[in-house]
Amino acid sequence: MSHPTSRPLDVLPSGPLSGQVTVPGDKSISHRALMLSALAVGESRVEGLLEGEDVLATAAAMRAMGAQIERGEDGVWRVHGVGVGGLMQPAQALDMGNSGTSTRLLMGLVASHDITATFVGDASLSGRPMGRVIEPLSRMGADITASPGGRLPLMVRGISPAVPIEYTLPVASAQVKSAILLAGLNTPGITRVIEPVATRDHSERMLAGFGAHLTVEESDAGRVISLTGEAELRPQHIVVPGDPSSAAFLVVAATIVPGSDVVVTNVGLNPTRAGIYTALRMMGADIVELDPRLVGGEPVADLRVRHAALAGIEVPAELAPSMIDEYPVLFVAAACAAGRTVARGAHELRVKESDRIALMERGLTQIGVTVTEHEDGLTIEGSGGAPLAGSAEAVAVALDHRIAMSFIVAGLVSTQGVRIDDAAPIATSFPDFLALMARLGASIA
Ligand code: S3P
């Protein structure tokens, strides 16, 4: 699950991108589909599951705790769940690879079962803070021993019955919210999470879809999500929509490469995820939604994207939760825009798969962009559409898939191309990325 051998990659300046491509399944929804199917009694089917390393880590962990999970030759995944309360003691440590979502959500599940699980991960994941889930799950009664700084490797000793809590999120995090709600599934009484700032709501939608008793109310304190525990989940047939976060790389590529005209099909546009498209349109991007529809209860459309001249903006901080994973590629769009882009209020970027503020500052500077680093974001002086210089010396991606894909997109509009030091992490979320880019006409060696 880790990448001991790094795979450097060169991207050459590109002519117009054209054609139609489909993005793979949504990563957040895929994790949740496997987890909830594994807790339902009976067989669930999942279509369009993202078969990236992060999601496969979740599948392996759920198998290790008793669920039967198989991929049919038709590409449909069949999951026989163990029922809420039925998770079994895993025989070995759970290898989470690079996946923060697997780690935090599964810690929640283990917390309210009478089992003990050790979580390990790669160097990137082992540097990420887990205190944000350790704290509420400990209040529910779990006994968690972590490495210094509240990091992996760590051990969760679950407890059953756990104690229901009411918890106001101190950071806007769908992973923390979801960890608590998943722990609440096997906890008697009502577990309540209050989020002052709304974050992606896939857990709430899917829990309700599986038949859990869950209510969401707006209050002065924010969104109040209440889940009644000792839930019985009914097996489902889930169709996973395409991932808006993965689509964003293709959309920005088509926007900044002159002459491009691309259709990206099956893009999930849940409002809690679609902030990047709002920001790009504010900058002048030409993105048209075709055939808007519902897939698996989530809004989806095909996006036709044509090259457009962009202008720098002040990125509204309120958009941060709905585009938190898209800042790296937004910074690339900003580097090509006319004028200055200021993105603040995105402090969480420091604790993603890498410190995305520091890494993007360093890499953009290396490829000839003028950037100023802030504690909570970047200010970028755009080129006004002129090609970026690029870099023959490899840009460091630090095991971060989104940094790798962002600099590949930047390389398309550079004079001398861009080299990244490692393309292997892309497989965590978007294994077909390079193939799809090549199909649109990009030159990647
Ligand atoms: C995710 C939530 C976000 C996001 C991550 C996936 C999820 O993390 O960055 O890629 O599936 O719940 P935070 O909850 O840490 O903001």
XYZ file of C-alpha atoms and ligand atoms in Angstrom, residues 27-29 31-32 101 104-105 128 132 172-176 178 199-200 202-203 324-325 348 351-353 356 401-402, ligand 1:
45
model
C -13.706 8.535 -3.113
C -15.669 9.792 -0.103
C -18.839 8.009 -1.197
C -15.469 4.516 1.438
C -18.863 5.034 3.029
C -10.610 8.913 5.484
C -10.633 8.239 10.875
C -13.939 6.642 9.859
C -1.261 13.476 10.209
C -9.349 15.362 16.438
C -14.746 21.837 9.950
C -14.129 18.164 9.197
C -16.409 15.635 7.552
C -14.060 12.899 8.706
C -14.474 13.822 12.376
C -18.448 10.825 10.239
C -19.038 19.954 5.522
C -19.650 17.223 2.943
C -22.339 11.980 2.225
C -22.443 10.155 5.568
C -10.877 21.891 0.509
C -9.236 19.201 -1.639
C -6.694 22.834 7.069
C -2.702 18.794 7.597
C -3.761 16.997 4.424
C -1.723 14.248 2.703
C -0.361 21.625 0.789
C -1.693 12.519 -5.073
C -3.286 15.927 -5.465
C -13.145 13.599 3.437
C -13.138 14.770 4.159
C -12.112 15.822 3.999
C -11.330 15.656 2.709
C -10.916 14.234 2.468
C -12.130 13.324 2.403
C -14.215 12.617 3.693
O -11.215 15.754 5.079
O -10.182 16.479 2.716
O -10.192 14.130 1.269
O -14.398 11.696 2.876
O -14.908 12.756 4.717
P -11.478 16.528 6.480
O -12.632 15.913 7.148
O -10.208 16.336 7.251
O -11.701 17.958 6.085
